[in-house]
PDB file of C-alpha atoms and ligand atoms in Angstrom:
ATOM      1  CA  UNK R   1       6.756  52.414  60.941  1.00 81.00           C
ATOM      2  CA  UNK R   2       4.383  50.974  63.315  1.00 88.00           C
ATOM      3  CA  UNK R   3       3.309  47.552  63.399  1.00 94.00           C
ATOM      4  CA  UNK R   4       0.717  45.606  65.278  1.00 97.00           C
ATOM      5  CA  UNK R   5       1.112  41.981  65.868  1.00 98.00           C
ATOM      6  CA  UNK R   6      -2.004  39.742  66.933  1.00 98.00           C
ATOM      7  CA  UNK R   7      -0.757  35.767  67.493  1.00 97.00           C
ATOM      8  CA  UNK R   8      -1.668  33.292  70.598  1.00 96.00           C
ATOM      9  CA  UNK R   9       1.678  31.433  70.017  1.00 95.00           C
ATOM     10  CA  UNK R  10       3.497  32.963  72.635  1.00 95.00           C
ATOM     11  CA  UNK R  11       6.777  31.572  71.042  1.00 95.00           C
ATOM     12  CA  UNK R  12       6.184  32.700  67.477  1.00 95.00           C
ATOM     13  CA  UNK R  13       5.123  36.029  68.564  1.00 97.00           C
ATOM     14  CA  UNK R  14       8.098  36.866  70.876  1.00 97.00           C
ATOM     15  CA  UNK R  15      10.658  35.026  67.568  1.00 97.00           C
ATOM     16  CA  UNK R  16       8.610  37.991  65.259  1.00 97.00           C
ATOM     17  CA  UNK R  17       8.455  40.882  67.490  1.00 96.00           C
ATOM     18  CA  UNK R  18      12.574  40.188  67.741  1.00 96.00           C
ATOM     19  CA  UNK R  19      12.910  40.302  64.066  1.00 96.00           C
ATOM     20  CA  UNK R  20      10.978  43.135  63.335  1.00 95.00           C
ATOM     21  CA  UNK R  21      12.105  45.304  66.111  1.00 92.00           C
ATOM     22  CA  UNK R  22      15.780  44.148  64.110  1.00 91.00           C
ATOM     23  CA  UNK R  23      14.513  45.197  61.458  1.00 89.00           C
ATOM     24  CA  UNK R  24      13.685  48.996  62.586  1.00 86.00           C
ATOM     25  CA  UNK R  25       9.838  48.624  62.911  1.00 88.00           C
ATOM     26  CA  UNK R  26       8.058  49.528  66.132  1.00 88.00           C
ATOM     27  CA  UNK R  27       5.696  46.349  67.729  1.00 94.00           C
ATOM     28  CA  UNK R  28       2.665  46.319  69.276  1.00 95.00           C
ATOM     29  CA  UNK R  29       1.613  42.677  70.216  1.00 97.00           C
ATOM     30  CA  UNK R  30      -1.425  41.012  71.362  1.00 97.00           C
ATOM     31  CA  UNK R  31      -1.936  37.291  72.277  1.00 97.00           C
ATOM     32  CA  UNK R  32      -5.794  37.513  71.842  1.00 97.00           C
ATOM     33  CA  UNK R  33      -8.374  38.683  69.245  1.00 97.00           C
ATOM     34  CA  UNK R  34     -10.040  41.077  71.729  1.00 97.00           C
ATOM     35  CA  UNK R  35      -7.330  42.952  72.878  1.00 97.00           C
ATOM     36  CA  UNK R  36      -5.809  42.723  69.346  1.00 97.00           C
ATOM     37  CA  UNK R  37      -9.218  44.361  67.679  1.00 97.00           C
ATOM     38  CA  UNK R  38      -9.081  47.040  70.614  1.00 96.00           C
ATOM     39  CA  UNK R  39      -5.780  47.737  69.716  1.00 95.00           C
ATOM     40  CA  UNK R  40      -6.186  47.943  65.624  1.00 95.00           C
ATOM     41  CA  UNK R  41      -9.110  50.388  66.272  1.00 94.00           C
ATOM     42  CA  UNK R  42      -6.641  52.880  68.058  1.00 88.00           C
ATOM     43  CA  UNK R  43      -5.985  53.646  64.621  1.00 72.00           C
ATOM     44  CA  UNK R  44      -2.273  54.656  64.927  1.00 82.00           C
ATOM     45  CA  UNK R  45      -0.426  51.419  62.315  1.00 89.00           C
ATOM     46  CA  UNK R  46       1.026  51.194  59.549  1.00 88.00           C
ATOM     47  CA  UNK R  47       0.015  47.604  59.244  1.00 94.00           C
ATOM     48  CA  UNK R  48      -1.809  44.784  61.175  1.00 97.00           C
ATOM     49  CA  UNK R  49      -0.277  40.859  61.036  1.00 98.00           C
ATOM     50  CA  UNK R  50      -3.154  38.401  62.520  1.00 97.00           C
ATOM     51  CA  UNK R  51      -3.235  35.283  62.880  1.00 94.00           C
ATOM     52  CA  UNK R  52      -6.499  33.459  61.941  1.00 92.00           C
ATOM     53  CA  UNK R  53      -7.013  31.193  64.584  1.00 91.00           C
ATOM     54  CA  UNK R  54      -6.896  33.330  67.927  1.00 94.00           C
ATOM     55  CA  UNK R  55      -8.842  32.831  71.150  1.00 96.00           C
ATOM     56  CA  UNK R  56     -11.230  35.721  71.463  1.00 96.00           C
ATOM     57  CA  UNK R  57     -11.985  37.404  68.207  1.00 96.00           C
ATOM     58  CA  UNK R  58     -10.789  35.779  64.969  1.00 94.00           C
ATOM     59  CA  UNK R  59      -8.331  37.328  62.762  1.00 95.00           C
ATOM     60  CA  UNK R  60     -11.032  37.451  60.358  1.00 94.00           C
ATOM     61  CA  UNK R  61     -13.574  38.944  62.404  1.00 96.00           C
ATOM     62  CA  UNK R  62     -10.830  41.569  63.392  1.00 97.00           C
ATOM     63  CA  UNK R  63     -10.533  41.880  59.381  1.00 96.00           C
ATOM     64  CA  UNK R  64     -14.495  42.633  59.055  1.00 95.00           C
ATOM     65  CA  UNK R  65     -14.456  44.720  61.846  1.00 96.00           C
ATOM     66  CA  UNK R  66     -11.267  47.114  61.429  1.00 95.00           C
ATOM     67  CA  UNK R  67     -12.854  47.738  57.722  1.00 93.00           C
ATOM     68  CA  UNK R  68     -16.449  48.426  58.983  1.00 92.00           C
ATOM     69  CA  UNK R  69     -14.705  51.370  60.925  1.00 91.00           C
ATOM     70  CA  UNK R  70     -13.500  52.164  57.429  1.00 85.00           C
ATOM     71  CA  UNK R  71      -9.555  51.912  58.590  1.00 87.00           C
ATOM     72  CA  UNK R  72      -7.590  51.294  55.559  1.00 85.00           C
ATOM     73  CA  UNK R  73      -4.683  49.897  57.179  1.00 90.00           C
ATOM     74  CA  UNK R  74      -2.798  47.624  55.143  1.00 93.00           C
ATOM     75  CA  UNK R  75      -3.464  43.556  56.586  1.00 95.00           C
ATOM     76  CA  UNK R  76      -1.316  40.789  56.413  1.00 96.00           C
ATOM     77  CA  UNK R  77      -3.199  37.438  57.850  1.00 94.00           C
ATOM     78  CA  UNK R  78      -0.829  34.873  59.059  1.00 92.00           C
ATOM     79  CA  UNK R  79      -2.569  31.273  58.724  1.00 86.00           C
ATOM     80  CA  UNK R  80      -1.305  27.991  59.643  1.00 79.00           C
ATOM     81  CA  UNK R  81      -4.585  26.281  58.055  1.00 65.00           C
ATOM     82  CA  UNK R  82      -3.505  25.810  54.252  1.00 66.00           C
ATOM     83  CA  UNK R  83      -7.536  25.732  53.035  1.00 69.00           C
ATOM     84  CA  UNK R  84      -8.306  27.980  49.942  1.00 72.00           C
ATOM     85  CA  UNK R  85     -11.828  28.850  51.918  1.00 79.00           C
ATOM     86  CA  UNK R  86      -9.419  30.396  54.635  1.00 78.00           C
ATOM     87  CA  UNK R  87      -7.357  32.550  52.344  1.00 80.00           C
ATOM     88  CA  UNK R  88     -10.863  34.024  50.280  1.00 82.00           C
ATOM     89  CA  UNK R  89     -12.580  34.170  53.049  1.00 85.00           C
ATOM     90  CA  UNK R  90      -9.647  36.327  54.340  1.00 87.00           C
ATOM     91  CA  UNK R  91      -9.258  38.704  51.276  1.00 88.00           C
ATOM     92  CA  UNK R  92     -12.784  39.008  50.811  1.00 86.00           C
ATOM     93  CA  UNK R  93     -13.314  40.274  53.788  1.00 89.00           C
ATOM     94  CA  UNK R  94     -10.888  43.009  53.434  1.00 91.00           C
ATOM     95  CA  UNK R  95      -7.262  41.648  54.035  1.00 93.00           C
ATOM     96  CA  UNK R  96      -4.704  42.684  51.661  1.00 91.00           C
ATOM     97  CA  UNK R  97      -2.413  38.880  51.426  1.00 91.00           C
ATOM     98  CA  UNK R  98      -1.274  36.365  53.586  1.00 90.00           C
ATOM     99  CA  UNK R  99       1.279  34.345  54.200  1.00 91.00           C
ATOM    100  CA  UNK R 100       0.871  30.168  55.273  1.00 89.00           C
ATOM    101  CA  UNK R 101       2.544  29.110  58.460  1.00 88.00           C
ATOM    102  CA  UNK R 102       5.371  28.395  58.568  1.00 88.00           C
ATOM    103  CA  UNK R 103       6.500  30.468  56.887  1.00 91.00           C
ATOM    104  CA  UNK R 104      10.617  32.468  56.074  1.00 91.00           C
ATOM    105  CA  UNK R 105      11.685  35.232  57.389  1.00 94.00           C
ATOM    106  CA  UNK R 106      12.762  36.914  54.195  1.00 91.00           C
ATOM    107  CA  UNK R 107       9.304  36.279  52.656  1.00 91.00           C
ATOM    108  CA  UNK R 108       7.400  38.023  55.926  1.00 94.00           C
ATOM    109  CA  UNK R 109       9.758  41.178  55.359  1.00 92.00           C
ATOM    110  CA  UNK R 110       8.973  41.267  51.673  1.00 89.00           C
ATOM    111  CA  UNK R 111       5.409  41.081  52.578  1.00 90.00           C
ATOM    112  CA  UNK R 112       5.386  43.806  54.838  1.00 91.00           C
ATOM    113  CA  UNK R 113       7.470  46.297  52.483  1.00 85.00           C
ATOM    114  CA  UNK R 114       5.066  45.521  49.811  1.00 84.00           C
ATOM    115  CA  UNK R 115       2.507  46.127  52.109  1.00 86.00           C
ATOM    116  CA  UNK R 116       3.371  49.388  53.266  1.00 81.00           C
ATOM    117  CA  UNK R 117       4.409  51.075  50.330  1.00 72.00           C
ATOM    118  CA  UNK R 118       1.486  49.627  48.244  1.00 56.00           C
ATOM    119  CA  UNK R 119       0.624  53.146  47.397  1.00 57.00           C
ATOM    120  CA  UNK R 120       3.266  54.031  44.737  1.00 60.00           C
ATOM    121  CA  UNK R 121       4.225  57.565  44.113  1.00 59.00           C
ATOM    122  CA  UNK R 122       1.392  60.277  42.899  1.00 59.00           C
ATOM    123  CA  UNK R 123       3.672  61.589  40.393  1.00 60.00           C
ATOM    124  CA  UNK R 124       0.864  64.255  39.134  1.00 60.00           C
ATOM    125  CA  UNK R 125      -2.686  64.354  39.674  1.00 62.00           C
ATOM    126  CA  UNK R 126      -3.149  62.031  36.849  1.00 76.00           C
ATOM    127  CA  UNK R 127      -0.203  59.769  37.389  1.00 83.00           C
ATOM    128  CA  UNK R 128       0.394  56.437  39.474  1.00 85.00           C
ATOM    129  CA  UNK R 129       4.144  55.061  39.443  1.00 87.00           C
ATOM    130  CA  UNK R 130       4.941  51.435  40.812  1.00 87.00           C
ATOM    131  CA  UNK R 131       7.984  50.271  40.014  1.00 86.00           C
ATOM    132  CA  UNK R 132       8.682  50.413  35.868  1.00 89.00           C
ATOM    133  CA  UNK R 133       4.799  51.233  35.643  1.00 92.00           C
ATOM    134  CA  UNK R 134       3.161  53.849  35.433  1.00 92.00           C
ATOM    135  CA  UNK R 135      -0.863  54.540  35.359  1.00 91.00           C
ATOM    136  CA  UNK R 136      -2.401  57.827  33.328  1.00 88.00           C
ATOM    137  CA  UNK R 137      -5.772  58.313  34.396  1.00 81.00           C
ATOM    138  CA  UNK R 138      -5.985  60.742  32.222  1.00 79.00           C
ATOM    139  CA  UNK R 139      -5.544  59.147  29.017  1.00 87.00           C
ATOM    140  CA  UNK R 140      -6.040  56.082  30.082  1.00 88.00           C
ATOM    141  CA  UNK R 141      -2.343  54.340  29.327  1.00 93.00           C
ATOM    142  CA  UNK R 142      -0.157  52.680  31.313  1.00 95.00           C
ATOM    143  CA  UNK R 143       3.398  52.828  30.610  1.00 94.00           C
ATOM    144  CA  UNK R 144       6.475  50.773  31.208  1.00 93.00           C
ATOM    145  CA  UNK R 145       9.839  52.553  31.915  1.00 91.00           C
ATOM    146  CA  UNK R 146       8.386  55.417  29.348  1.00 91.00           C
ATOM    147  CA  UNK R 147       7.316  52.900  26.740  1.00 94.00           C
ATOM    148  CA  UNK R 148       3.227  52.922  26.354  1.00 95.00           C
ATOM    149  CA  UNK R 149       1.301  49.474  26.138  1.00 95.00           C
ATOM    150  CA  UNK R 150      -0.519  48.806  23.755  1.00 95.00           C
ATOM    151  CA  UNK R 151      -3.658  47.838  25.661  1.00 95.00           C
ATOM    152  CA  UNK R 152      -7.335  47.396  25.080  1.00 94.00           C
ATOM    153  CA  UNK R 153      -9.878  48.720  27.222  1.00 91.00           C
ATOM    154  CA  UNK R 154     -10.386  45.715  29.608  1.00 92.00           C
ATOM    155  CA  UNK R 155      -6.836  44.785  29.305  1.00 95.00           C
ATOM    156  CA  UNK R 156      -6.194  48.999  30.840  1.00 94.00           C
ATOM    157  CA  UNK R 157      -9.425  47.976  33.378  1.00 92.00           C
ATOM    158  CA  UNK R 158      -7.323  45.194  34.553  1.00 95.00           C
ATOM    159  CA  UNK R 159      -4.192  45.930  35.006  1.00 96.00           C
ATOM    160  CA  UNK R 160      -4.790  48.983  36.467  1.00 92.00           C
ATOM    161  CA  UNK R 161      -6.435  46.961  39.282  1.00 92.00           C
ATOM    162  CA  UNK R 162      -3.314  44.735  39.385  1.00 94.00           C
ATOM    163  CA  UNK R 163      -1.131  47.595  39.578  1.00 93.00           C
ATOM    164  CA  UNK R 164      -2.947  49.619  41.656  1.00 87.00           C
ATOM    165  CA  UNK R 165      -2.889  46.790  44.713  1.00 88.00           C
ATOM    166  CA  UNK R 166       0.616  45.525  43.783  1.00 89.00           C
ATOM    167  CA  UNK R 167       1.484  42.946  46.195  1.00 87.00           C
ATOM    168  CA  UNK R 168      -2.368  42.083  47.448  1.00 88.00           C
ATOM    169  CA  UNK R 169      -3.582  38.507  46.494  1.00 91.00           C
ATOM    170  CA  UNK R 170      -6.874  40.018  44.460  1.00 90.00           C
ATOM    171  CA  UNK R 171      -9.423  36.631  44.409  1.00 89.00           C
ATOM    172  CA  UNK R 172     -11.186  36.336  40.694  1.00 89.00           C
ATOM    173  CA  UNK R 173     -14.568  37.263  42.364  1.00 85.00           C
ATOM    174  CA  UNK R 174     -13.269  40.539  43.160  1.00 84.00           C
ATOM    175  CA  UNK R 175     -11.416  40.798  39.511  1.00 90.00           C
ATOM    176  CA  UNK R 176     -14.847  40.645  38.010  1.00 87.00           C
ATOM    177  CA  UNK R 177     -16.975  42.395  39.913  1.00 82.00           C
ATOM    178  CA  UNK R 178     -14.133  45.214  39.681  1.00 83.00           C
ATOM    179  CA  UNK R 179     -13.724  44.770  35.676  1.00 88.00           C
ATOM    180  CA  UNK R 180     -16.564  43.464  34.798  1.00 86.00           C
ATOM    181  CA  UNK R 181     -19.386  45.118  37.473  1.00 78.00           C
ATOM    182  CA  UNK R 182     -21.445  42.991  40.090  1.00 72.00           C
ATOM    183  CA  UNK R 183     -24.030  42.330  36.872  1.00 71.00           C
ATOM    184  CA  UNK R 184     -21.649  41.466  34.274  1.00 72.00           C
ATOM    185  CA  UNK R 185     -22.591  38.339  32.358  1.00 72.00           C
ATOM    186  CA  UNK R 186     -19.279  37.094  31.880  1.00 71.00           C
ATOM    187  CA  UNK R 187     -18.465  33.885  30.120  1.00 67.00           C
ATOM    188  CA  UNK R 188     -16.039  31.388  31.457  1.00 68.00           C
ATOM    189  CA  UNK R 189     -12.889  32.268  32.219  1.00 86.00           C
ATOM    190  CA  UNK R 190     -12.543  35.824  31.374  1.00 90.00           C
ATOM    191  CA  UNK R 191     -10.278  36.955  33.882  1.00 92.00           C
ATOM    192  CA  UNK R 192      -7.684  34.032  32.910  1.00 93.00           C
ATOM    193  CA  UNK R 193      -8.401  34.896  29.622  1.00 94.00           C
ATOM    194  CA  UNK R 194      -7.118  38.339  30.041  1.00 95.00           C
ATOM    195  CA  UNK R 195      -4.357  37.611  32.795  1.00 96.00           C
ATOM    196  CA  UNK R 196      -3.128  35.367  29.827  1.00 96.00           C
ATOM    197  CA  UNK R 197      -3.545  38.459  27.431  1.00 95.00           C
ATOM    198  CA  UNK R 198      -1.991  41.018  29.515  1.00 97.00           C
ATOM    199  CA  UNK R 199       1.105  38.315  30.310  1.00 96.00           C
ATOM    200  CA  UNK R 200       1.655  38.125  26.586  1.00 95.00           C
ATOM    201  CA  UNK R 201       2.414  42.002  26.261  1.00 94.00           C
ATOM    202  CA  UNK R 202       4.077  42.384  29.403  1.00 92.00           C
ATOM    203  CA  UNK R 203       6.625  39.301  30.500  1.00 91.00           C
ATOM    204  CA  UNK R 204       9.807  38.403  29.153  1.00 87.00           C
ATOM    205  CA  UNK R 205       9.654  34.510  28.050  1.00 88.00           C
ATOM    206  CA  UNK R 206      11.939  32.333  30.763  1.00 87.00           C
ATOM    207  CA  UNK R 207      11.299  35.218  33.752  1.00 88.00           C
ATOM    208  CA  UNK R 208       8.814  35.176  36.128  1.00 90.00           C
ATOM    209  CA  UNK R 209       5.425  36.998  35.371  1.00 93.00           C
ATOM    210  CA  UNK R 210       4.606  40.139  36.783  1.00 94.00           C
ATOM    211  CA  UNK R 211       1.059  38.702  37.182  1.00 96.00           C
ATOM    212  CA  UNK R 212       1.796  35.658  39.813  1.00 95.00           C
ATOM    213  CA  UNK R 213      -1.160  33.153  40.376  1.00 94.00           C
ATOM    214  CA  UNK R 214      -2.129  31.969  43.293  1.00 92.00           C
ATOM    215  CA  UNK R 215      -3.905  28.486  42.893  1.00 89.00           C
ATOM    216  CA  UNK R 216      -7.370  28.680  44.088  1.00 87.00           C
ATOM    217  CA  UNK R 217      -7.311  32.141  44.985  1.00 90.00           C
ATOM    218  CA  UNK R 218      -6.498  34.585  42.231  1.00 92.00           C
ATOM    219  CA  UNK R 219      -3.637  36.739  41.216  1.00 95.00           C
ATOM    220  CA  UNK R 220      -1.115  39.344  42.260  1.00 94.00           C
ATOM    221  CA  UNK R 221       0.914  41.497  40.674  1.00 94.00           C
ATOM    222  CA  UNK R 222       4.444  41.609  41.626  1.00 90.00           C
ATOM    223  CA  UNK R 223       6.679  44.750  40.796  1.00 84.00           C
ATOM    224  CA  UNK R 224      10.169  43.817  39.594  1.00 72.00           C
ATOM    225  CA  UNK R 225      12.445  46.279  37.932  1.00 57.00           C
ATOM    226  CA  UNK R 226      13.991  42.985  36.581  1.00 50.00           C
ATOM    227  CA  UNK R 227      12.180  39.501  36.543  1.00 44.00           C
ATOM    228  CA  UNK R 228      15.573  38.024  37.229  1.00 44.00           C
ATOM    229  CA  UNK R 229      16.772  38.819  40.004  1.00 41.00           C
ATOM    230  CA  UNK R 230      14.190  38.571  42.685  1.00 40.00           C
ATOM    231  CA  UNK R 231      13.435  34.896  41.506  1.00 39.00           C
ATOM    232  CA  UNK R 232      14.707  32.985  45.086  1.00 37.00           C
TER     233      UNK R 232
HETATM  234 CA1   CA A   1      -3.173  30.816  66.518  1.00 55.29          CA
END
């Protein structure tokens, strides 16, 4: 597992690179956004962590431009600035989550493994496991440790998304456009409408929701075999 690291704080960086080389990963690091962006178009990472505020090149214009050479990587932003403009902004233009300086350890790791096994298991040509879940394109159900939801079309259309980018902060903007198309003339609040829906059928009352909100932002879905126990 490759990783490439893009912060200015020489301190922070060298603390990370320790930890994640203890942690078995291999680290690339750059201190600025030029040589970082050079670096994240080589193409060979699992996953890019950027800061925000670098000198050179932004980590969000590193965002815009790593996904305008259509690289997929998986991107965690780092961001000391605590502004829900900088965290949209960020997703919107392509990151997958983000994590608000300072920030634990434990949590970064977390991040990253969510991050780089977002894709879940292709089970069939039809089928999509994560976690408990699993997605049937085919005829279009999503089941829980075998059991099928019972789920209404938007309901499926949504959390199929959530499922699908387990562990990426997905904004309401992109919710709707996804669910509801670019033209939709939705009313309200129809994606906490359905998040409320969908929470109803899938949580256990007194555990954490699969579906966690993040205030200002949007949501993102969490996969936990049992609510429980990952509650720190
Ligand atoms: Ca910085």
């Amino acid at each position: 597992m490759r990783l490439l690291l893009v912060e200015d704080e020489q301190r922070l960086a060298s603390a990370l690179v320790q930890l994640l080389k203890e942690h078995h990963y291999a680290v690339d690091v750059a201190h600025d956004g030029n040589t970082g962006l050079d670096l994240a178009l080589t193409d060979c990472y699992d996953l890019l962590i950027l800061d925000i505020m670098l000198p050179g090149k932004s980590g969000l214009e590193i965002v815009r431009a790593v996904r305008q050479h259509e690289l997929d990587v998986p991107i965690l932003l780092l961001t000391a600035k605590d502004t829900v403009d900088d965290r949209v902004l960020g997703l919107d233009a392509g990151a997958d989550d983000y994590l608000v300086k300072p920030f634990n350890n434990k949590e970064l790791l977390a991040r990253i493994r969510a991050l780089t096994r977002r894709t879940g298991n292709v089970t069939g040509p039809d089928t999509l496991q994560v976690g408990p879940f699993a997605i049937h394109w085919t005829t279009r159900t999503i089941t829980r440790n075998g059991q099928t939801l019972s789920l209404t079309a938007k309901e499926f259309q949504l959390l199929e998304l959530l499922i699908r980018n387990h562990g990426k902060v997905m904004s309401k903007e992109l919710i709707l456009d996804r669910v509801w198309g670019p033209d939709a003339d939705v009313i309200g609040n129809a994606v906490e409408n359905y998040v409320h829906f969908l929470r109803k059928k899938l949580d256990t009352p007194g555990q954490p929701s699969y579906i966690e909100t993040v205030r200002g932002v949007g949501y993102v879905f969490r996969v936990r075999d049992n609510p429980a126990e990952e509650q720190t």
